[in-house]
């Protein structure tokens, strides 16, 4: 059984929208800081957004603030990433991730992530 399962990637034109879904086990969903990373070809993996357990706090990379929204569905142990106004630079493989906490800037770090999803590809074209 996969602990994190992503879906929702695809191809979209610049300015369009996509919504990514990450379904988690109940244990992970209730206790872990969950978020999204992305990795473009030839680039390092970078944090995109995160949400603390219970939705107390949300975190966003500067590059996506105002365009992306992370949210939770408690009934389905699911985290969503709504991506609006997509840009060419948003093209990447997106990974759902879970780590024990989100405090400070820890949510940005890929080390310390306890669980990774398999990834879902997002392609933005002009």
C-alpha positions in Angstrom: 0.0 0.0 0.0 1.4 3.4 -1.0 1.5 5.9 1.7 1.1 8.9 -0.6 -0.6 8.8 -4.0 -0.6 11.8 -6.3 -2.9 12.5 -9.3 -4.0 15.4 -11.4 -1.0 16.3 -13.4 -1.2 17.0 -17.1 -0.5 19.4 -19.9 -2.0 22.9 -19.9 -1.4 26.2 -21.7 0.2 29.1 -20.0 -2.3 30.9 -17.8 -4.3 27.8 -17.3 -5.0 25.8 -14.1 -4.5 22.3 -12.7 -5.4 20.7 -9.4 -3.1 18.1 -7.9 -4.3 15.6 -5.5 -2.4 13.7 -2.8 -4.2 10.9 -1.0 -2.5 9.9 2.2 -2.9 7.2 4.8 -4.9 8.4 7.8 -1.8 8.1 10.0 0.2 10.4 7.8 -2.5 12.8 7.1 -3.4 13.4 10.8 0.1 13.7 12.1 2.5 15.0 9.4 3.2 18.2 7.7 2.2 17.6 4.1 3.3 19.5 1.1 4.5 19.5 -2.4 7.9 19.7 -4.0 8.7 19.9 -7.7 11.7 19.1 -9.8 12.3 20.5 -13.3 14.7 18.8 -15.7 18.3 19.7 -14.8 17.2 21.5 -11.6 17.2 20.7 -7.9 14.0 19.7 -6.2 12.3 22.6 -4.6 9.5 23.1 -2.1 6.3 24.6 -3.4 3.8 24.6 -0.6 3.0 22.9 2.7 0.3 22.6 5.3 0.7 21.8 9.0 -1.4 19.1 10.6 -4.9 20.2 11.2 -4.4 23.0 8.6 -3.2 25.5 11.2 -0.7 27.0 8.9 0.2 27.0 5.2 3.4 27.8 3.5 4.3 28.9 0.0 7.4 29.4 -2.1 7.7 33.0 -3.2 7.4 31.9 -6.8 3.9 30.5 -6.4 2.4 32.9 -3.8 -0.9 34.3 -5.0 -1.2 31.6 -7.7 -1.2 28.3 -5.9 -3.4 27.2 -3.0 -2.8 24.2 -0.7 -5.9 22.8 1.0 -7.1 19.7 2.9 -10.1 17.4 2.7 -10.3 15.8 6.1 -13.0 13.4 5.1 -10.7 11.9 2.4 -7.3 12.3 4.0 -6.4 14.3 0.9 -4.3 17.4 0.3 -5.0 19.4 -2.8 -2.7 21.9 -4.7 -4.7 24.2 -6.9 -2.4 25.9 -9.4 -3.7 28.9 -11.2 -2.1 31.3 -13.7 0.4 28.6 -14.6 3.6 29.7 -16.2 6.2 27.9 -18.3 8.5 27.8 -15.3 6.0 25.7 -13.4 6.7 22.8 -15.7 8.1 20.0 -13.5 7.5 16.7 -11.8 5.5 17.4 -8.7 5.9 15.2 -5.6 3.7 15.0 -2.5 5.7 14.8 0.6 5.2 14.3 4.3 7.5 15.3 7.2 7.1 15.3 10.9 6.8 19.1 11.2 6.6 22.4 9.3 8.2 24.8 11.8 10.3 27.7 10.6 11.8 27.0 7.2 11.9 23.2 7.7 9.0 22.7 5.2 11.3 23.9 2.4 13.9 21.1 3.0 13.7 17.8 1.2 16.0 16.1 3.8 13.8 15.1 6.7 10.9 14.1 4.4 9.6 10.8 5.7 7.3 9.9 2.9 7.4 10.7 -0.8 4.8 10.1 -3.5 5.6 8.7 -6.9 5.2 12.1 -8.6 2.9 13.5 -11.2 4.0 15.5 -14.2 2.9 19.0 -15.0 3.7 20.5 -18.4 2.9 24.1 -19.2 3.2 25.2 -22.8 2.9 28.6 -24.5 
